[in-house]
Short mmCIF file of C-alpha atoms in Angstrom, two decimals:
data_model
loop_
_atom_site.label_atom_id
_atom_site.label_comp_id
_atom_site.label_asym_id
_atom_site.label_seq_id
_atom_site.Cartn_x
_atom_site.Cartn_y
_atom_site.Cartn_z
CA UNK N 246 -30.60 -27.80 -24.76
CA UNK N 247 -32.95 -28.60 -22.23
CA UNK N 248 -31.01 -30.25 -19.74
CA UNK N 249 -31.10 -34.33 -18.97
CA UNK N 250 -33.88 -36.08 -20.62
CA UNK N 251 -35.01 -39.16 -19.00
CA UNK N 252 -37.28 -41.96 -20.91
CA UNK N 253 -39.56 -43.48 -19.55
CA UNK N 254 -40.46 -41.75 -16.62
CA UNK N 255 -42.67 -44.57 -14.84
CA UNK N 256 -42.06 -48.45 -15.66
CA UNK N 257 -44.02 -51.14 -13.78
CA UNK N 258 -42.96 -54.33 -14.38
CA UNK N 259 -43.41 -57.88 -13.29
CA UNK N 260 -40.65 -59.73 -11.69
CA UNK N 261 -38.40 -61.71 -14.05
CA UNK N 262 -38.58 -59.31 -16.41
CA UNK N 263 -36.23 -57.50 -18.37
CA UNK N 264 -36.66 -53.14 -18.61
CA UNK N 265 -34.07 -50.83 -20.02
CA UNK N 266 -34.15 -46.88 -19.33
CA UNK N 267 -32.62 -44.91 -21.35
CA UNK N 268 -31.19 -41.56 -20.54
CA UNK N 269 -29.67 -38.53 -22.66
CA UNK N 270 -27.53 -35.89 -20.88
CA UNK N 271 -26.57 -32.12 -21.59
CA UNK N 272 -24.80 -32.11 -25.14
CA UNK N 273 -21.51 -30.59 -23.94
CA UNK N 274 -21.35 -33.04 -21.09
CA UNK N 275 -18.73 -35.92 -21.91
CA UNK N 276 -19.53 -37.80 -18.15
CA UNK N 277 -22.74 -39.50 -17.25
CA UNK N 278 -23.86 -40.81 -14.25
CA UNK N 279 -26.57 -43.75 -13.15
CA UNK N 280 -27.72 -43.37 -9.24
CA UNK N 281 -30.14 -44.83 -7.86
CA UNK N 282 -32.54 -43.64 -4.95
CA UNK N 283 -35.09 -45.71 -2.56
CA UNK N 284 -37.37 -44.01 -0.41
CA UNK N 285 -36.02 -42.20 2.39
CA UNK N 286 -32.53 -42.56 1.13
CA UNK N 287 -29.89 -40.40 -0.72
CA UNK N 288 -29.24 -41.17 -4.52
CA UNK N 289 -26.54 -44.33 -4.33
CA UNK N 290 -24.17 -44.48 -7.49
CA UNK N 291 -24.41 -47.14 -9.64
CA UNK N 292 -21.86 -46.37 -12.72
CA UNK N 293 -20.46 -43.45 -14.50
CA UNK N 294 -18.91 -42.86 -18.04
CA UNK N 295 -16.30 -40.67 -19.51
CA UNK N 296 -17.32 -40.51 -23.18
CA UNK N 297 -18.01 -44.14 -24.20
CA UNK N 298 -15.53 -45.70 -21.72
CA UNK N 299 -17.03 -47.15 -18.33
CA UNK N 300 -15.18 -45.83 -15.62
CA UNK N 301 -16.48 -46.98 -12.67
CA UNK N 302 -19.40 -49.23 -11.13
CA UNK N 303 -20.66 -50.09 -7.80
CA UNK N 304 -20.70 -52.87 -6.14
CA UNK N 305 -24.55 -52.01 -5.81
CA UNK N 306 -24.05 -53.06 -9.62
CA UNK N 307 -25.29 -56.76 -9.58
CA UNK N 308 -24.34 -58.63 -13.24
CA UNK N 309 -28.03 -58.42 -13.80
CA UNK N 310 -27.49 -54.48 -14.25
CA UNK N 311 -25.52 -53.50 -17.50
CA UNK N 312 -24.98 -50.07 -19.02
CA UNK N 313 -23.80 -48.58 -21.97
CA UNK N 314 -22.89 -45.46 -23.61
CA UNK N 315 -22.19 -46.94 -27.13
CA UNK N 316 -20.92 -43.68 -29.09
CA UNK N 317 -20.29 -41.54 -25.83
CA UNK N 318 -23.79 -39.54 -26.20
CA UNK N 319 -26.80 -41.07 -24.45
CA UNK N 320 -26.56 -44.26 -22.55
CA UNK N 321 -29.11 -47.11 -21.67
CA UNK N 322 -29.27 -48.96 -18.59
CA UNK N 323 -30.82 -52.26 -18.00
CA UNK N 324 -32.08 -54.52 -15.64
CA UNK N 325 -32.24 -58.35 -16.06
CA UNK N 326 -34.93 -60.57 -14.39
CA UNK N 327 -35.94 -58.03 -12.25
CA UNK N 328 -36.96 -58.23 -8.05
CA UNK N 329 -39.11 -56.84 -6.02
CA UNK N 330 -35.87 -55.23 -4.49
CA UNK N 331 -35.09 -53.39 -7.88
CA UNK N 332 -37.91 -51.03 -7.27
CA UNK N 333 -36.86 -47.38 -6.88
CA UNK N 334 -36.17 -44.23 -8.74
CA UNK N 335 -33.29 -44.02 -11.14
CA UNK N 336 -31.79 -41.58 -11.86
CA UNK N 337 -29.24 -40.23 -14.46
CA UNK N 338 -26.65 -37.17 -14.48
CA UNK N 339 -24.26 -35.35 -16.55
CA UNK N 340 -21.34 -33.26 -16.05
CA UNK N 341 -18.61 -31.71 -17.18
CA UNK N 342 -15.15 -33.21 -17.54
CA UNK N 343 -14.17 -30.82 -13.95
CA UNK N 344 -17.41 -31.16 -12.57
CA UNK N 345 -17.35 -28.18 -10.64
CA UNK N 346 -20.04 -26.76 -11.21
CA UNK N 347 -22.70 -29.37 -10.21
CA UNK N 348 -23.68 -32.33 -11.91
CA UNK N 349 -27.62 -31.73 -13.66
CA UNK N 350 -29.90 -34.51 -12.52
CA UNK N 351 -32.66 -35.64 -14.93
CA UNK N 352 -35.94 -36.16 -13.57
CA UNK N 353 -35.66 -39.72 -13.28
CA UNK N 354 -37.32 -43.09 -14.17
CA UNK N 355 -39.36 -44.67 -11.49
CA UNK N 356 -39.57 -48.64 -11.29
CA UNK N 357 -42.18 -50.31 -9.50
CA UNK N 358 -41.43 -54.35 -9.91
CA UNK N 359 -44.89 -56.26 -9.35
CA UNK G 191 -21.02 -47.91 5.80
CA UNK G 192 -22.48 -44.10 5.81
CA UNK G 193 -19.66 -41.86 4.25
CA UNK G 194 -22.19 -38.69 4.45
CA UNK G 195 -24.51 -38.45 7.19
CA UNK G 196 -27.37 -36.17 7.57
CA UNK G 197 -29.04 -36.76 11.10
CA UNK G 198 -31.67 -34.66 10.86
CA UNK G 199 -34.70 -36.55 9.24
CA UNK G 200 -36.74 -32.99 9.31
CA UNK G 201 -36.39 -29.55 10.03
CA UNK G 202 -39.52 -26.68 10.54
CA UNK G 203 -38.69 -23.48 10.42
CA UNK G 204 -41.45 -20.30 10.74
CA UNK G 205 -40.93 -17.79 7.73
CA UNK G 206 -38.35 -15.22 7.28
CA UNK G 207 -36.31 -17.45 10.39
CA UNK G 208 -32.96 -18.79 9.32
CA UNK G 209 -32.71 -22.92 8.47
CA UNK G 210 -29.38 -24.69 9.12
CA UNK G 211 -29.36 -28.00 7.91
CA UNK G 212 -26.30 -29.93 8.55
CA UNK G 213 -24.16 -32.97 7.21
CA UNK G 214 -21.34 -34.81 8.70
CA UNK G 215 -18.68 -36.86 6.42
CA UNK G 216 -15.85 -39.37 7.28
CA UNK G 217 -13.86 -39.93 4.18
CA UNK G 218 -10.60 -37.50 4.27
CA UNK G 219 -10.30 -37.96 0.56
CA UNK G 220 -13.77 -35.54 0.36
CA UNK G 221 -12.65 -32.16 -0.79
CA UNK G 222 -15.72 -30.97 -3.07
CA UNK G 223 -19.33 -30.64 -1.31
CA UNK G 224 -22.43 -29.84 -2.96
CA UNK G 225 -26.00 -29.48 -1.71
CA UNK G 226 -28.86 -30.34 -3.37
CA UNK G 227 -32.62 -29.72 -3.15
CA UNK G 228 -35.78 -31.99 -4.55
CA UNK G 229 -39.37 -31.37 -5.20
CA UNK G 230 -41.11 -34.79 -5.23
CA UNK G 231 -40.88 -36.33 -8.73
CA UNK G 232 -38.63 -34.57 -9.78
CA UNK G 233 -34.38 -34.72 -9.90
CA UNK G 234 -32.10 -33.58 -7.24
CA UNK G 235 -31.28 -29.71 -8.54
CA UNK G 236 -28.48 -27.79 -7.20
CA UNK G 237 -27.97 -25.25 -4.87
CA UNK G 238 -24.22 -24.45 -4.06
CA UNK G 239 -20.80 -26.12 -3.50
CA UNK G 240 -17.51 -25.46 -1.53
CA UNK G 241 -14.08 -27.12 -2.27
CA UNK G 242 -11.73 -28.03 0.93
CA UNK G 243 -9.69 -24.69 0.26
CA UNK G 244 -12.24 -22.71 1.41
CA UNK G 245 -14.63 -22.48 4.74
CA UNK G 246 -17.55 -20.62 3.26
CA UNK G 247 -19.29 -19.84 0.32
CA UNK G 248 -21.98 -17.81 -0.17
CA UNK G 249 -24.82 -17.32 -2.99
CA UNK G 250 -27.60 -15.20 -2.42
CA UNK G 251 -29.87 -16.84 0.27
CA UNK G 252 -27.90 -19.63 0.87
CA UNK G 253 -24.16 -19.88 2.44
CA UNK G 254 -22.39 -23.31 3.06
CA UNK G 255 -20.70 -23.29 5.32
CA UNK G 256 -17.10 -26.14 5.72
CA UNK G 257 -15.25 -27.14 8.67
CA UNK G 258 -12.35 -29.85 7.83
CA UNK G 259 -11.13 -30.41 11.39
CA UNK G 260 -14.67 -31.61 12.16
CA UNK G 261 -15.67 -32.74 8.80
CA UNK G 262 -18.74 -31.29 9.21
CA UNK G 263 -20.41 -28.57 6.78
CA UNK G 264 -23.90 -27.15 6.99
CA UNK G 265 -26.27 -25.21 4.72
CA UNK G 266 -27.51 -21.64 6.15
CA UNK G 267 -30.72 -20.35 4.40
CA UNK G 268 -31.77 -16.96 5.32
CA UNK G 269 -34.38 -15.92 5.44
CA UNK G 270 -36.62 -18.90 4.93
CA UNK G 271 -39.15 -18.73 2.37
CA UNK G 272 -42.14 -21.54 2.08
CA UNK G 273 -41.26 -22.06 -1.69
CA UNK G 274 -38.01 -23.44 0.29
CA UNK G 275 -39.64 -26.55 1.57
CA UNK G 276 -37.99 -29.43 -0.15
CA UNK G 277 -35.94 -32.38 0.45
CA UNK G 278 -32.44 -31.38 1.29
CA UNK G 279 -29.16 -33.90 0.02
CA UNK G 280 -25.51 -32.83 1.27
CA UNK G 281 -23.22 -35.13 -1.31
CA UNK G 282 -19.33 -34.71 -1.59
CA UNK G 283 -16.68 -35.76 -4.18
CA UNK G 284 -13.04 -36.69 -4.19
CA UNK G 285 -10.91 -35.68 -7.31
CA UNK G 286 -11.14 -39.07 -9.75
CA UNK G 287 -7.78 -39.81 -11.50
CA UNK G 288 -6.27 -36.90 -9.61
CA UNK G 289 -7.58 -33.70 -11.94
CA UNK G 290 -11.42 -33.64 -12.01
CA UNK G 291 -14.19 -35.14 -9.51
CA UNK G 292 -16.01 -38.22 -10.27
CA UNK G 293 -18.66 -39.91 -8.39
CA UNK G 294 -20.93 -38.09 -5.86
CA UNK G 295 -21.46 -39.89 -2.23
CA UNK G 296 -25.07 -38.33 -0.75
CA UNK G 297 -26.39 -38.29 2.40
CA UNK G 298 -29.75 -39.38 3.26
CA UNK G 299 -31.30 -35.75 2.76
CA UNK G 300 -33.21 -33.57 5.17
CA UNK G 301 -37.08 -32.76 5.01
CA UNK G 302 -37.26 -28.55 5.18
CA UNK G 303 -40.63 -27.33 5.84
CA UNK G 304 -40.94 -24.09 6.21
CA UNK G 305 -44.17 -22.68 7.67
CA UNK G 306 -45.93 -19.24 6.41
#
Protein backbone atom coordinates (compact mmCIF):
# COMPACT_ATOMS: atom_id res chain seq x y z
CA UNK A 1 0.00 0.00 0.00
CA UNK A 2 1.33 3.20 -0.78
CA UNK A 3 -0.48 5.42 1.33
CA UNK A 4 -3.44 8.04 0.06
CA UNK A 5 -3.63 8.39 -3.60
CA UNK A 6 -5.00 11.54 -4.83
CA UNK A 7 -6.35 12.03 -8.65
CA UNK A 8 -5.92 14.59 -10.27
CA UNK A 9 -3.34 16.44 -8.75
CA UNK A 10 -3.87 19.94 -10.61
CA UNK A 11 -7.45 20.94 -12.10
CA UNK A 12 -7.99 24.39 -13.67
CA UNK A 13 -11.25 25.09 -14.44
CA UNK A 14 -13.51 27.82 -15.61
CA UNK A 15 -16.16 29.16 -13.42
CA UNK A 16 -19.56 27.47 -13.73
CA UNK A 17 -18.15 24.43 -14.14
CA UNK A 18 -18.53 21.23 -12.66
CA UNK A 19 -14.93 19.07 -11.39
CA UNK A 20 -14.94 16.00 -9.25
CA UNK A 21 -11.63 14.70 -7.39
CA UNK A 22 -11.44 11.63 -6.51
CA UNK A 23 -9.44 10.23 -3.69
CA UNK A 24 -8.44 6.57 -2.44
CA UNK A 25 -7.17 6.10 1.15
CA UNK A 26 -4.93 3.41 3.00
CA UNK A 27 -6.78 -0.06 2.50
CA UNK A 28 -7.19 -0.84 6.22
CA UNK A 29 -8.52 2.63 6.86
CA UNK A 30 -12.47 2.52 7.28
CA UNK A 31 -12.59 6.75 7.88
CA UNK A 32 -11.87 9.31 5.25
CA UNK A 33 -11.54 12.74 5.44
CA UNK A 34 -12.03 15.91 2.80
CA UNK A 35 -10.13 19.29 4.11
CA UNK A 36 -9.57 21.87 2.40
CA UNK A 37 -6.56 24.45 2.57
CA UNK A 38 -6.16 28.20 1.06
CA UNK A 39 -3.01 29.86 1.12
CA UNK A 40 -1.69 30.87 4.32
CA UNK A 41 -4.27 28.91 6.16
CA UNK A 42 -4.52 25.53 8.05
CA UNK A 43 -6.41 22.58 6.27
CA UNK A 44 -10.39 23.40 7.17
CA UNK A 45 -12.62 20.15 7.26
CA UNK A 46 -15.08 19.73 4.92
CA UNK A 47 -16.68 16.03 5.56
CA UNK A 48 -15.62 12.74 6.84
CA UNK A 49 -16.88 9.07 6.41
CA UNK A 50 -17.02 6.00 8.49
CA UNK A 51 -17.19 3.23 5.88
CA UNK A 52 -19.88 4.35 3.39
CA UNK A 53 -21.93 6.35 5.95
CA UNK A 54 -21.40 10.29 6.00
CA UNK A 55 -20.78 11.31 9.33
CA UNK A 56 -20.22 14.68 9.42
CA UNK A 57 -19.95 17.94 7.12
CA UNK A 58 -19.11 21.48 7.55
CA UNK A 59 -20.86 24.18 7.29
CA UNK A 60 -17.90 25.25 4.88
CA UNK A 61 -19.93 22.47 2.87
CA UNK A 62 -22.11 24.66 0.48
CA UNK A 63 -25.00 22.26 -1.43
CA UNK A 64 -22.85 22.85 -4.44
CA UNK A 65 -20.18 20.42 -2.70
CA UNK A 66 -21.32 16.67 -2.52
CA UNK A 67 -19.31 13.61 -1.54
CA UNK A 68 -19.52 10.11 -1.59
CA UNK A 69 -17.99 6.99 -0.53
CA UNK A 70 -20.39 4.60 -2.40
CA UNK A 71 -19.03 1.02 -1.17
CA UNK A 72 -16.93 2.48 1.84
CA UNK A 73 -13.44 2.31 -0.21
CA UNK A 74 -12.50 5.42 -2.19
CA UNK A 75 -14.69 8.43 -2.29
CA UNK A 76 -15.25 11.31 -4.88
CA UNK A 77 -15.88 14.78 -4.13
CA UNK A 78 -17.44 17.32 -6.30
CA UNK A 79 -17.92 20.74 -6.92
CA UNK A 80 -20.93 22.28 -8.77
CA UNK A 81 -20.73 25.55 -10.82
CA UNK A 82 -17.66 26.41 -9.48
CA UNK A 83 -16.21 30.27 -8.14
CA UNK A 84 -13.41 31.95 -8.18
CA UNK A 85 -13.64 31.41 -4.28
CA UNK A 86 -13.45 27.50 -4.73
CA UNK A 87 -9.84 27.76 -5.61
CA UNK A 88 -7.49 26.00 -3.18
CA UNK A 89 -5.86 22.75 -2.38
CA UNK A 90 -7.91 19.79 -1.36
CA UNK A 91 -7.03 17.56 0.36
CA UNK A 92 -8.06 13.98 1.48
CA UNK A 93 -7.14 11.68 4.64
CA UNK A 94 -7.58 8.37 6.09
CA UNK A 95 -7.49 6.87 9.39
CA UNK A 96 -8.12 4.34 11.49
CA UNK A 97 -11.36 3.68 13.33
CA UNK A 98 -9.18 5.18 16.89
CA UNK A 99 -7.26 7.48 15.01
CA UNK A 100 -4.50 7.62 17.23
CA UNK A 101 -1.98 7.31 15.46
CA UNK A 102 -2.26 10.21 12.93
CA UNK A 103 -4.43 10.55 10.13
CA UNK A 104 -2.13 10.05 6.48
CA UNK A 105 -2.73 13.04 4.24
CA UNK A 106 -2.61 12.46 0.46
CA UNK A 107 -0.81 14.86 -1.53
CA UNK A 108 -3.71 16.71 -2.57
CA UNK A 109 -5.61 18.11 -5.63
CA UNK A 110 -5.04 21.70 -6.40
CA UNK A 111 -7.98 23.83 -8.02
CA UNK A 112 -7.37 26.92 -9.74
CA UNK A 113 -11.06 28.28 -10.96
CA UNK A 114 -10.44 30.74 -14.05
CA UNK B 1 -13.93 31.70 15.20
CA UNK B 2 -10.10 30.34 15.60
CA UNK B 3 -10.34 27.11 17.82
CA UNK B 4 -6.35 26.55 17.26
CA UNK B 5 -4.18 29.41 17.01
CA UNK B 6 -0.67 29.52 15.94
CA UNK B 7 0.68 33.22 16.28
CA UNK B 8 3.77 32.84 14.99
CA UNK B 9 3.63 33.37 11.10
CA UNK B 10 7.61 32.36 10.99
CA UNK B 11 10.28 31.19 12.99
CA UNK B 12 14.44 31.21 12.02
CA UNK B 13 16.45 29.32 13.85
CA UNK B 14 20.60 28.92 13.17
CA UNK B 15 21.55 25.09 13.00
CA UNK B 16 21.98 22.69 15.73
CA UNK B 17 19.80 25.66 18.02
CA UNK B 18 16.58 24.39 19.47
CA UNK B 19 13.00 25.58 17.59
CA UNK B 20 9.86 25.92 19.75
CA UNK B 21 6.96 26.50 17.83
CA UNK B 22 3.85 27.00 19.73
CA UNK B 23 -0.08 26.69 19.45
CA UNK B 24 -2.78 27.91 21.63
CA UNK B 25 -6.45 26.19 21.66
CA UNK B 26 -9.84 27.21 23.26
CA UNK B 27 -12.16 24.31 22.94
CA UNK B 28 -12.10 22.21 26.41
CA UNK B 29 -13.52 19.29 24.53
CA UNK B 30 -9.68 19.05 22.75
CA UNK B 31 -7.95 16.14 24.34
CA UNK B 32 -5.80 14.66 21.30
CA UNK B 33 -3.06 17.07 19.61
CA UNK B 34 -1.05 16.30 16.71
CA UNK B 35 1.57 18.28 14.80
CA UNK B 36 2.14 18.22 11.43
CA UNK B 37 4.83 19.28 8.93
CA UNK B 38 4.52 20.21 4.92
CA UNK B 39 6.91 20.50 2.11
CA UNK B 40 5.21 22.66 -0.58
CA UNK B 41 3.04 20.45 -2.83
CA UNK B 42 2.88 18.05 -0.98
CA UNK B 43 0.30 16.69 2.12
CA UNK B 44 0.53 17.61 5.68
CA UNK B 45 2.78 14.44 7.16
CA UNK B 46 3.00 13.74 10.74
CA UNK B 47 5.26 14.28 13.33
CA UNK B 48 3.93 13.38 16.91
CA UNK B 49 0.80 13.57 19.13
CA UNK B 50 -0.08 13.84 22.91
CA UNK B 51 -3.53 12.96 24.48
CA UNK B 52 -4.82 15.28 27.56
CA UNK B 53 -3.53 12.49 30.07
CA UNK B 54 -0.25 13.29 29.52
CA UNK B 55 2.10 16.66 29.53
CA UNK B 56 4.88 15.46 27.28
CA UNK B 57 5.78 13.22 24.75
CA UNK B 58 8.79 12.69 23.25
CA UNK B 59 10.13 11.03 19.83
CA UNK B 60 13.52 11.35 18.85
CA UNK B 61 14.18 15.06 17.88
CA UNK B 62 11.01 16.26 18.58
CA UNK B 63 9.04 16.51 22.14
CA UNK B 64 5.49 18.10 22.45
CA UNK B 65 5.08 19.42 24.91
CA UNK B 66 0.88 19.99 26.72
CA UNK B 67 -0.26 22.30 29.26
CA UNK B 68 -4.24 22.00 29.96
CA UNK B 69 -4.53 24.82 32.51
CA UNK B 70 -3.26 27.12 29.75
CA UNK B 71 -4.38 25.23 26.81
CA UNK B 72 -1.38 25.83 25.26
CA UNK B 73 1.13 23.05 23.81
CA UNK B 74 4.29 23.64 21.83
CA UNK B 75 6.62 21.59 19.62
CA UNK B 76 10.47 21.44 20.83
CA UNK B 77 12.90 20.39 18.00
CA UNK B 78 16.38 19.85 19.02
CA UNK B 79 18.72 20.27 17.51
CA UNK B 80 17.54 21.97 14.38
CA UNK B 81 18.51 20.59 11.19
CA UNK B 82 17.94 22.63 7.67
CA UNK B 83 16.13 19.52 6.17
CA UNK B 84 13.67 20.78 9.12
CA UNK B 85 12.46 23.83 7.32
CA UNK B 86 8.85 23.29 6.54
CA UNK B 87 5.50 24.55 7.24
CA UNK B 88 4.49 23.66 10.72
CA UNK B 89 0.34 22.80 11.56
CA UNK B 90 -0.62 22.17 15.40
CA UNK B 91 -4.36 20.44 14.89
CA UNK B 92 -6.32 18.79 17.86
CA UNK B 93 -9.27 16.34 18.10
CA UNK B 94 -12.09 15.64 20.49
CA UNK B 95 -13.26 11.93 20.89
CA UNK B 96 -16.38 11.62 18.10
CA UNK B 97 -19.30 9.49 19.45
CA UNK B 98 -17.43 9.18 22.73
CA UNK B 99 -14.73 6.15 21.78
CA UNK B 100 -12.51 7.25 18.86
CA UNK B 101 -11.49 10.89 17.47
CA UNK B 102 -13.06 12.31 14.48
CA UNK B 103 -12.41 15.49 12.78
CA UNK B 104 -9.08 17.40 13.09
CA UNK B 105 -9.32 21.41 13.87
CA UNK B 106 -5.67 23.00 12.51
CA UNK B 107 -4.13 25.99 13.16
CA UNK B 108 -2.85 28.26 10.64
CA UNK B 109 0.76 26.60 10.63
CA UNK B 110 4.14 28.13 11.29
CA UNK B 111 6.95 28.82 8.60
CA UNK B 112 10.40 27.00 10.21
CA UNK B 113 13.44 28.02 8.49
CA UNK B 114 16.25 26.87 9.71
CA UNK B 115 19.55 28.40 8.58
CA UNK B 116 22.95 26.27 7.95
Amino acid sequence: DTGVSQDPRHKITKRGQNVTFRCDPISEHNRLYWYRQTLGQGPEFLTYFQNEAQLEKSRLLSDRFSAERPKGSFSTLEIQRTEQGDSAMYLCASSSLSGNYGYTFGSGTRLTVV
Amino acid sequence: DQQVKQNSPSLSVQEGRISILNCDYTNSMFDYFLWYKKYPAEGPTFLISISSIKDKNEDGRFTVFLNKSAKHLSLHIVPSQPGDSAVYFCAASAKAGGTSYGKLTFGQGTILTVHP
